[in-house]
JSON list of C-alpha atoms in Angstrom, two decimals:
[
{"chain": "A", "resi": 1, "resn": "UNK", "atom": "CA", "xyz": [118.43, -22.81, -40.75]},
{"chain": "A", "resi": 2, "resn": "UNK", "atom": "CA", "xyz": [115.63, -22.76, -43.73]},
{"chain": "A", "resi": 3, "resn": "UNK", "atom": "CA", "xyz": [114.73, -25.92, -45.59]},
{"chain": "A", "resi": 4, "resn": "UNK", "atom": "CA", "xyz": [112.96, -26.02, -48.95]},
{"chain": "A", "resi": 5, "resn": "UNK", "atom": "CA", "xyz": [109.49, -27.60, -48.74]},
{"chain": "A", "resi": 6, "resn": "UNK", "atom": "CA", "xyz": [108.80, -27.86, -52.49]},
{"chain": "A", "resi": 7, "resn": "UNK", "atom": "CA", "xyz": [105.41, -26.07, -52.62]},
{"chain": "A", "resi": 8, "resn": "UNK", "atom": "CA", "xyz": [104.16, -23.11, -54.23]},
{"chain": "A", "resi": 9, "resn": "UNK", "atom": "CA", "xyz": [100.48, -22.58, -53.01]},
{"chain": "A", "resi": 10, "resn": "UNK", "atom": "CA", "xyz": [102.39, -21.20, -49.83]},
{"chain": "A", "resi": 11, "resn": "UNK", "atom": "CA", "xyz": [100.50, -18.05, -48.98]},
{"chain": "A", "resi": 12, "resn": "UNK", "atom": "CA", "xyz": [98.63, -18.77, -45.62]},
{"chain": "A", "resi": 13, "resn": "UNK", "atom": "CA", "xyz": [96.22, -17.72, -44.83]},
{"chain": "A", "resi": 14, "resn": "UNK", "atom": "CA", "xyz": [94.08, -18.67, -47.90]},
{"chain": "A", "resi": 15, "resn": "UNK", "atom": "CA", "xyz": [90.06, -17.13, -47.73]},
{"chain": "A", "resi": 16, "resn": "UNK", "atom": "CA", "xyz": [87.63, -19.78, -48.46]},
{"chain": "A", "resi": 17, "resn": "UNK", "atom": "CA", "xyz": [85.53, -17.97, -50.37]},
{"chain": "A", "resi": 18, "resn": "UNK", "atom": "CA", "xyz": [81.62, -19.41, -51.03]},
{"chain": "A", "resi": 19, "resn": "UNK", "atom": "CA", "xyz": [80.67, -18.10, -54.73]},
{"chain": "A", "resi": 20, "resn": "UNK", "atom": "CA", "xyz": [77.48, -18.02, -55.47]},
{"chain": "A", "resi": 21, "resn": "UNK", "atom": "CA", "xyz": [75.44, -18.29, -59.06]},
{"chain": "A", "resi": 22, "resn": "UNK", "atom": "CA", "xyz": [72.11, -18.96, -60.41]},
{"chain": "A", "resi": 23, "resn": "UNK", "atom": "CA", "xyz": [72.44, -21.92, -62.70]},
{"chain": "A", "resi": 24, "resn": "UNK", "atom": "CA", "xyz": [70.16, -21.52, -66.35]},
{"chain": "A", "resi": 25, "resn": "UNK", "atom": "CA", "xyz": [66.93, -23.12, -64.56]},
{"chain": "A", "resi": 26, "resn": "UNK", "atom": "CA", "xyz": [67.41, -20.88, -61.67]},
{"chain": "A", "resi": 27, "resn": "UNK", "atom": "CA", "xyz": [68.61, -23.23, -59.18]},
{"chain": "A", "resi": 28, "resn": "UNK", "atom": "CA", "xyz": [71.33, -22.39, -56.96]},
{"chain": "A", "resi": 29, "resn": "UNK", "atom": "CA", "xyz": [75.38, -22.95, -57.55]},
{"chain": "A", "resi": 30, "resn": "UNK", "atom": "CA", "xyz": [77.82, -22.76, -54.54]},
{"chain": "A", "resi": 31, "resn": "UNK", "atom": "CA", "xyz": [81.37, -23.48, -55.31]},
{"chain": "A", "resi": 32, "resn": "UNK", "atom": "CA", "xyz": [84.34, -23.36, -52.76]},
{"chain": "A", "resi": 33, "resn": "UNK", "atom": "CA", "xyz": [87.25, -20.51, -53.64]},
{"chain": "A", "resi": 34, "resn": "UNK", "atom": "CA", "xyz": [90.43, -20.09, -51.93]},
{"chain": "A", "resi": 35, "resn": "UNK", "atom": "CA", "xyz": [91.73, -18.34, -54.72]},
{"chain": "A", "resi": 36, "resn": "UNK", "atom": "CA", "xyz": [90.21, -15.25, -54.43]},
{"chain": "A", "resi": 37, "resn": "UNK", "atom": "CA", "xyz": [91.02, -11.37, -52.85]},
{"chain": "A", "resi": 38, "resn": "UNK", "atom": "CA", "xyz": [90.11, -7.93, -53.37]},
{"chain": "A", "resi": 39, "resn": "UNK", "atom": "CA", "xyz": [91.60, -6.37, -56.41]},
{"chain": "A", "resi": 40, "resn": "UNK", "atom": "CA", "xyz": [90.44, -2.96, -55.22]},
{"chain": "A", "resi": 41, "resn": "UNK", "atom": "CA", "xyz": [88.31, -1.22, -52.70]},
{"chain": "A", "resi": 42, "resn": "UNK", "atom": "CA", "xyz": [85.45, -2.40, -54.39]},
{"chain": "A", "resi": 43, "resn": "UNK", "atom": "CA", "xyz": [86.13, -5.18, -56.77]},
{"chain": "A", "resi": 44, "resn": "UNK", "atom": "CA", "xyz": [86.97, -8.90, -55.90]},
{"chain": "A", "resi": 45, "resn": "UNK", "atom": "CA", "xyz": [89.38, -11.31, -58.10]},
{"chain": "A", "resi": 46, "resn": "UNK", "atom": "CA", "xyz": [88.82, -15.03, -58.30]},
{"chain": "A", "resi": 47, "resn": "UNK", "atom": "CA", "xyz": [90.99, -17.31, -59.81]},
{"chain": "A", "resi": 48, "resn": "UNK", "atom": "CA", "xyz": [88.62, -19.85, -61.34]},
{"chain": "A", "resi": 49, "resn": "UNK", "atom": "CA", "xyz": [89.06, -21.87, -64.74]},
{"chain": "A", "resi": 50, "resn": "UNK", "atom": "CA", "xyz": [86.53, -21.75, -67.08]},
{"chain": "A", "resi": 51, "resn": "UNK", "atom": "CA", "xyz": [85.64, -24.77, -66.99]},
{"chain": "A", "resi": 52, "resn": "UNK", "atom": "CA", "xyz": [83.67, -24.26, -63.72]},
{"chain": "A", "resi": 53, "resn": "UNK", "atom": "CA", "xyz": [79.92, -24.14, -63.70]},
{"chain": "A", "resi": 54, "resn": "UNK", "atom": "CA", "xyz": [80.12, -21.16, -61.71]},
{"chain": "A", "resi": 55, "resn": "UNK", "atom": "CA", "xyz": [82.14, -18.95, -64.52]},
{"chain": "A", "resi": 56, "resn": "UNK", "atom": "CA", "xyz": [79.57, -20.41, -67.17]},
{"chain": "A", "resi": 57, "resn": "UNK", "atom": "CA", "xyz": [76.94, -19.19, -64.99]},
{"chain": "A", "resi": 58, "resn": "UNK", "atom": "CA", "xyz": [78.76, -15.81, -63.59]},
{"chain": "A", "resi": 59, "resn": "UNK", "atom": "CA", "xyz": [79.36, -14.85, -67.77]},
{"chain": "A", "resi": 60, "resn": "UNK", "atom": "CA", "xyz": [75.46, -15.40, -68.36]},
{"chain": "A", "resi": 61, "resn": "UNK", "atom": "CA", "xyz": [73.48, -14.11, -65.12]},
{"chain": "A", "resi": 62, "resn": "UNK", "atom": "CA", "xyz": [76.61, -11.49, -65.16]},
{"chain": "A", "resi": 63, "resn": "UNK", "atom": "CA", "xyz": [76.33, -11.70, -61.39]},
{"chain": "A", "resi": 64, "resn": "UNK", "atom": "CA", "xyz": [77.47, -13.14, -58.16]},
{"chain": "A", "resi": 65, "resn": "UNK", "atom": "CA", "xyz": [77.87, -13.21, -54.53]},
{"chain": "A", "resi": 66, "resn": "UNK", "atom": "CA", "xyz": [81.01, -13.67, -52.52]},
{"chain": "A", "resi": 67, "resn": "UNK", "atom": "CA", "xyz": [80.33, -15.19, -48.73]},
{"chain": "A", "resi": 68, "resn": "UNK", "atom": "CA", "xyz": [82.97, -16.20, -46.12]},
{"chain": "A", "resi": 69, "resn": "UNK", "atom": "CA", "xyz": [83.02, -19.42, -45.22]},
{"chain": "A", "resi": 70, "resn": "UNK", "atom": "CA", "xyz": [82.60, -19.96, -41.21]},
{"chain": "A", "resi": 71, "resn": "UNK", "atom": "CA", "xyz": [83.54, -22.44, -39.04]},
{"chain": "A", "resi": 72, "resn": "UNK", "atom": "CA", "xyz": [79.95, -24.08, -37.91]},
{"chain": "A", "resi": 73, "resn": "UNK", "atom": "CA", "xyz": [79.70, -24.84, -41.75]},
{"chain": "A", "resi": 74, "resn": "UNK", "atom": "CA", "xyz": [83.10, -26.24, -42.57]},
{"chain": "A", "resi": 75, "resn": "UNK", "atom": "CA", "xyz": [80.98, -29.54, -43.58]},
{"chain": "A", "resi": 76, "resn": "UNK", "atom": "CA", "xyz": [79.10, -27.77, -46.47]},
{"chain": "A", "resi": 77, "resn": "UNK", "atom": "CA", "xyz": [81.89, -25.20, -47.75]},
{"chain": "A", "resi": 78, "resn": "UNK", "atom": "CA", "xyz": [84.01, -28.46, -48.29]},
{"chain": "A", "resi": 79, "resn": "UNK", "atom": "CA", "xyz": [81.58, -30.03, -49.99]},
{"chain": "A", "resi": 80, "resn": "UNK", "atom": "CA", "xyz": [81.04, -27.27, -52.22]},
{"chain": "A", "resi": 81, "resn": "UNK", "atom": "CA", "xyz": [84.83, -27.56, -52.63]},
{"chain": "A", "resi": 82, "resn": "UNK", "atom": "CA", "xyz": [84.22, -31.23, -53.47]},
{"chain": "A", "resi": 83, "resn": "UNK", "atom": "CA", "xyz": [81.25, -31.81, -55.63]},
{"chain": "A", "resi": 84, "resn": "UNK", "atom": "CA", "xyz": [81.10, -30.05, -59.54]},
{"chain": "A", "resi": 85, "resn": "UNK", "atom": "CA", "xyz": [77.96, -28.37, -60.16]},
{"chain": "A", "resi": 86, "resn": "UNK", "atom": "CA", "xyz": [79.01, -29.50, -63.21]},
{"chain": "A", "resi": 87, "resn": "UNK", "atom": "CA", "xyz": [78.24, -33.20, -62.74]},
{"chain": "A", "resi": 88, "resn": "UNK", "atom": "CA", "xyz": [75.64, -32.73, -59.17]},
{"chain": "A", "resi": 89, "resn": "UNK", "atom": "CA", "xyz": [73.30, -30.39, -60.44]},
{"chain": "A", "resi": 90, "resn": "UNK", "atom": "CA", "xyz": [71.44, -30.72, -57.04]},
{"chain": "A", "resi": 91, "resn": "UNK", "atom": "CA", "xyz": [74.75, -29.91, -55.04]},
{"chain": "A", "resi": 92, "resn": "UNK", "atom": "CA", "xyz": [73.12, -26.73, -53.11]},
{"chain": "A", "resi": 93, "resn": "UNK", "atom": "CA", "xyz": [70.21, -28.89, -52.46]},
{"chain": "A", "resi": 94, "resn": "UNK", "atom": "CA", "xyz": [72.27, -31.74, -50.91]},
{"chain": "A", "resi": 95, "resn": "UNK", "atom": "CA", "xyz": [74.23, -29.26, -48.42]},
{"chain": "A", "resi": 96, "resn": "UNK", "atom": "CA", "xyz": [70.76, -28.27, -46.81]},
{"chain": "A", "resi": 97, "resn": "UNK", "atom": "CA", "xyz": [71.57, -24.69, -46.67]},
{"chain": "A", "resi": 98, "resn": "UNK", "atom": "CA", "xyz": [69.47, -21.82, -47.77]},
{"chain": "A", "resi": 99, "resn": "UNK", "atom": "CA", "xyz": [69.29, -18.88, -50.35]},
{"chain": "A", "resi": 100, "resn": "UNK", "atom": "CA", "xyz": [67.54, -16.04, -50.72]},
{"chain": "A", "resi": 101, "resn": "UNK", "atom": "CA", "xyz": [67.97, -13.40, -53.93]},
{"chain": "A", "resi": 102, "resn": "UNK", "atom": "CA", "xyz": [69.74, -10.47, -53.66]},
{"chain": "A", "resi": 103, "resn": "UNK", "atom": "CA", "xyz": [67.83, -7.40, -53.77]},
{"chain": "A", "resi": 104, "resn": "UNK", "atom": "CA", "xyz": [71.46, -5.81, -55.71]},
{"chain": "A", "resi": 105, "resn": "UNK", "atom": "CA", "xyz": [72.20, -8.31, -58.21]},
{"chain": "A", "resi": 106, "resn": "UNK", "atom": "CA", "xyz": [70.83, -11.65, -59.75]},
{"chain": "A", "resi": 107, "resn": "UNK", "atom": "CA", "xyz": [72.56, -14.20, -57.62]},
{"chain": "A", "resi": 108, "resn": "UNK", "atom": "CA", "xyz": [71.92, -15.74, -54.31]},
{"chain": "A", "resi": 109, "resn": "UNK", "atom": "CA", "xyz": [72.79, -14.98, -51.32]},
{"chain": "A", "resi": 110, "resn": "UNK", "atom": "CA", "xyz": [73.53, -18.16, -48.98]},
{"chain": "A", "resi": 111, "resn": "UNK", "atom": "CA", "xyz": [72.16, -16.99, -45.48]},
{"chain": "A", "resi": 112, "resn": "UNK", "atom": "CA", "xyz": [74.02, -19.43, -43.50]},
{"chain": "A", "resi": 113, "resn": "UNK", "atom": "CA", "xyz": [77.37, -17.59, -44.17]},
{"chain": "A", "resi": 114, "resn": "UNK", "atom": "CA", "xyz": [77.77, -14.17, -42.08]},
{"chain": "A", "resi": 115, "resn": "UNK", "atom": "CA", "xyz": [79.53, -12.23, -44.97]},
{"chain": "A", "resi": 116, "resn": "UNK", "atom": "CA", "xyz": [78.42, -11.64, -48.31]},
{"chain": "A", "resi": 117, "resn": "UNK", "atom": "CA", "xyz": [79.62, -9.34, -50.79]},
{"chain": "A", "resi": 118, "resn": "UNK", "atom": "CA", "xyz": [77.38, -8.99, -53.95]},
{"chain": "A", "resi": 119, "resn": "UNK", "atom": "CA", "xyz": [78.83, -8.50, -56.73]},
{"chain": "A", "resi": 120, "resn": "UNK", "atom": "CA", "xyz": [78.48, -7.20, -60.68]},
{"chain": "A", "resi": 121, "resn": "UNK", "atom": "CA", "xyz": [80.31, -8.92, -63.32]},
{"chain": "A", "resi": 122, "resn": "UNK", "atom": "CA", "xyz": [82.96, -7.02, -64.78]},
{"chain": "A", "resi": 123, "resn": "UNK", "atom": "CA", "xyz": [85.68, -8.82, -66.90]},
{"chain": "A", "resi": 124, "resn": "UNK", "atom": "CA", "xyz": [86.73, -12.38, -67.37]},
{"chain": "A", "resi": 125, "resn": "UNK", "atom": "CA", "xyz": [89.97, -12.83, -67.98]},
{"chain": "A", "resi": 126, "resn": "UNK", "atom": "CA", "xyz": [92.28, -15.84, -69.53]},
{"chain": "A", "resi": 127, "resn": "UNK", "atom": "CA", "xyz": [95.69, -16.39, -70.29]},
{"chain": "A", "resi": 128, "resn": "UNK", "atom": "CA", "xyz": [98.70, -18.24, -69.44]},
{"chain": "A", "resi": 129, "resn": "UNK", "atom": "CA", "xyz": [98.73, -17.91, -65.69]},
{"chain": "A", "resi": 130, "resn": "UNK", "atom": "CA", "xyz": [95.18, -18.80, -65.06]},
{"chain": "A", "resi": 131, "resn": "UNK", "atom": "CA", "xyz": [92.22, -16.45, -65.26]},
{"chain": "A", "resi": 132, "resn": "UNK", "atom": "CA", "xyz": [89.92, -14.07, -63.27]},
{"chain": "A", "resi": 133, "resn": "UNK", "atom": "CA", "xyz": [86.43, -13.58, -62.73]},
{"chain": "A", "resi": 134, "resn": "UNK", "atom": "CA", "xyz": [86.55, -9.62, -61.38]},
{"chain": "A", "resi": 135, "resn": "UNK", "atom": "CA", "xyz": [83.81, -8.10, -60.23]},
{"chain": "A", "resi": 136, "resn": "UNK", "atom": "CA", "xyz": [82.29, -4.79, -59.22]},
{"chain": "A", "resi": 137, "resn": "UNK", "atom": "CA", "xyz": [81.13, -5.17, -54.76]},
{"chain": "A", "resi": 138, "resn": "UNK", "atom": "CA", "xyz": [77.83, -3.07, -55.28]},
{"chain": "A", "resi": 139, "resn": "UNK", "atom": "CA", "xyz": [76.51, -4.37, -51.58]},
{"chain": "A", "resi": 140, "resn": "UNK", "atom": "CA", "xyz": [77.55, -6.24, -48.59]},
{"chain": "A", "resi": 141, "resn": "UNK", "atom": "CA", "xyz": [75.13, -7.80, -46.20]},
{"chain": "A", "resi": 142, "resn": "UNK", "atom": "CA", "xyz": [76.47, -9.01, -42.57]},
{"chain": "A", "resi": 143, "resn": "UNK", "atom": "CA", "xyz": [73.94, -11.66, -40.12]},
{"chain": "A", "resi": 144, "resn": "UNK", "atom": "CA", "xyz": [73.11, -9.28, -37.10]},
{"chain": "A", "resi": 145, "resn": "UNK", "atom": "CA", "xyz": [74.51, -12.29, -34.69]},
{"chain": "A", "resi": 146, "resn": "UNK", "atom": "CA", "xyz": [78.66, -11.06, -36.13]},
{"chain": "A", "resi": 147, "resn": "UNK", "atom": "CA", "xyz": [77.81, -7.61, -35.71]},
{"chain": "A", "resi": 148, "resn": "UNK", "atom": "CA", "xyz": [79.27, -5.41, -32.74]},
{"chain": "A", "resi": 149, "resn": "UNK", "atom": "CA", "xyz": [76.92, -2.30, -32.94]},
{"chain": "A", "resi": 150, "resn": "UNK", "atom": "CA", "xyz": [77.43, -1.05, -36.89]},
{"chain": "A", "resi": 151, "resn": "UNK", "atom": "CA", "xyz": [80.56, -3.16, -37.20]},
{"chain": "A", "resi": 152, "resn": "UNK", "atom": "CA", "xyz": [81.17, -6.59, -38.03]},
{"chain": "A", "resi": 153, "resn": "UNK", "atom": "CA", "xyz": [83.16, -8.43, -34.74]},
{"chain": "A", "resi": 154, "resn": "UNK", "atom": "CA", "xyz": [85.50, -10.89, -37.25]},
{"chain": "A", "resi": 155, "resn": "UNK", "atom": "CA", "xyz": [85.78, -13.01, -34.05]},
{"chain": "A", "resi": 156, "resn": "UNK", "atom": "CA", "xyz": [82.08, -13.87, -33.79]},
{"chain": "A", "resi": 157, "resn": "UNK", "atom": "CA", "xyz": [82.24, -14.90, -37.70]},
{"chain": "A", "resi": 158, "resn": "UNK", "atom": "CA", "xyz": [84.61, -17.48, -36.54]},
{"chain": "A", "resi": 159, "resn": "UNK", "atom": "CA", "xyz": [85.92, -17.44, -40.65]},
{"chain": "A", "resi": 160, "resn": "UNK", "atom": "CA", "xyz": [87.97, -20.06, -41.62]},
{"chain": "A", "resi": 161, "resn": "UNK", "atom": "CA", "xyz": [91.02, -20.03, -43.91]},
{"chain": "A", "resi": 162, "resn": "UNK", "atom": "CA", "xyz": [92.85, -23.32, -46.05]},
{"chain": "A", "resi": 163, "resn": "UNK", "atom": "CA", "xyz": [96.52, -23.88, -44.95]},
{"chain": "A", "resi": 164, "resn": "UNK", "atom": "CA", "xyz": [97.91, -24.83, -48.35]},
{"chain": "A", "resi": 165, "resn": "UNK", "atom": "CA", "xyz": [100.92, -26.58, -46.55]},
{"chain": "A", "resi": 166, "resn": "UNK", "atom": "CA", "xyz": [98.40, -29.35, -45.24]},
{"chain": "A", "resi": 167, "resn": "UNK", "atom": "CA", "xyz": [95.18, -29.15, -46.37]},
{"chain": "A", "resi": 168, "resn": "UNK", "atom": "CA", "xyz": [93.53, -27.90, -43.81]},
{"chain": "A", "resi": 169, "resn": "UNK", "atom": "CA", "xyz": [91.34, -25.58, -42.50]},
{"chain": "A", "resi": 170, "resn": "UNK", "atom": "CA", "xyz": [91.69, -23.07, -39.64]},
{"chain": "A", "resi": 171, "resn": "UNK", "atom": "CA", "xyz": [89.57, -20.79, -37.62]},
{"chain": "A", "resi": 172, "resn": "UNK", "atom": "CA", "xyz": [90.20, -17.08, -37.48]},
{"chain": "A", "resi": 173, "resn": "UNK", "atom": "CA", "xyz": [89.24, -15.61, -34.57]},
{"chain": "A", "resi": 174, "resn": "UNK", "atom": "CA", "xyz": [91.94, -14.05, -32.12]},
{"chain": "A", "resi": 175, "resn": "UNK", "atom": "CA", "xyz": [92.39, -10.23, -32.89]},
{"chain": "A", "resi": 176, "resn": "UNK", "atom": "CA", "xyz": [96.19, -9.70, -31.72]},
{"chain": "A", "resi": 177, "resn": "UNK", "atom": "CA", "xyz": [96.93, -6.06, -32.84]},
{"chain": "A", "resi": 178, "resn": "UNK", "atom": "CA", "xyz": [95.13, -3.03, -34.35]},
{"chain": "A", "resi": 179, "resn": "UNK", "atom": "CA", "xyz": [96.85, -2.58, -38.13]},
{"chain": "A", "resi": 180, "resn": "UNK", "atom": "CA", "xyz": [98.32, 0.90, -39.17]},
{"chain": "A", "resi": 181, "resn": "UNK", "atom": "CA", "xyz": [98.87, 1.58, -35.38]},
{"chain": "A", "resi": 182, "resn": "UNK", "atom": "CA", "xyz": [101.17, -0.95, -33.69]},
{"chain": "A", "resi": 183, "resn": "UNK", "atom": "CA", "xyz": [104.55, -0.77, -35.90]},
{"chain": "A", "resi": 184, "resn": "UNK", "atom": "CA", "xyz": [104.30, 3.30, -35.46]},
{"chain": "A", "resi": 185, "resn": "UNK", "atom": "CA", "xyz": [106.26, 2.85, -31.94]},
{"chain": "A", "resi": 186, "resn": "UNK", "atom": "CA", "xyz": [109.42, 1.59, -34.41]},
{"chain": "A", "resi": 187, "resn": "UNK", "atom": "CA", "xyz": [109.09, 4.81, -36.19]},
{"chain": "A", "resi": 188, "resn": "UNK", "atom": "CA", "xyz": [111.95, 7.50, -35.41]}
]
């Protein structure tokens, strides 16, 4: 028997998504995005309001990265989840991590985080069911310690992803089938 649960977030799992920015005095902005995927190959969609510092800064610097969060740094992706660069403008400096500039595109790139895809502003867009920031992946960088050889091991980035449903955060790590090969013994 089903039961309705009254909840519409319920798409699990959720990426939490680090965004990265330069703010106008070229500090660093980090903000926490679980609303986020890849539109195409090579583009990302985030579902942020405009009212985030990170848009304001996105629309001028017309640039930003896109790291996954991992598990040894739940702490700071919350709190960049948490705290508005809007009203902490020393919120990267509080979380301890560091930045270094992309070599692709003017934003940072949090090296803590093992993924991050840097990214070209393309289009902002608005309307009645929210808005996206889209923009153009022109580079991805990986930390040698998640790599397996010339490919990233997803298990040793130990991402997390939000669970709508509770609130919380889980680790993915467990691989548990290889995609576009498993359902082909149900073929006929």
């Amino acid at each position: 028997m089903r039961k309705d649960i009254k909840t519409t977030e319920a798409i699990f799992p959720m990426p939490v998504l680090m965004v990265a920015t330069y703010n106008e005095d070229g500090s660093v902005n980090v903000m926490n995005a679980a609303w986020g995927t890849m539109l195409e190959r090579d583009h990302v969609i985030l579902n942020l309001t405009e009212t985030h510092k990170t848009v304001k800064n996105i629309k001028e610097r017309k640039a930003f990265t896109v790291s996954i969060a991992d598990a040894a740094h739940l702490v700071e992706a919350d709190y960049f989840g948490v705290a508005s660069g809007n009203n902490t403008p020393d919120k990267f400096a509080n979380s301890g991590l560091t930045a270094v500039k992309s070599e692709h595109v003017d934003a940072p790139i949090i090296q803590e985080f093992p993924l991050c895809m840097e990214c070209e502003f393309i289009e902002y867009q608005g309307g009645a069911y929210g808005c996206g920031v889209i923009g153009k992946v022109v580079n991805t960088t990986a930390d040698e310690k998640v790599m397996d050889g010339d490919k990233v091991d997803i298990s040793k980035v130990a991402a997390i992803a939000f669970d709508p449903y509770t609130h919380g955060y889980y680790k993915v790590t467990e691989r548990v089938g290889e995609a576009f090969k498993d359902g082909l013994q149900l073929k006929k």
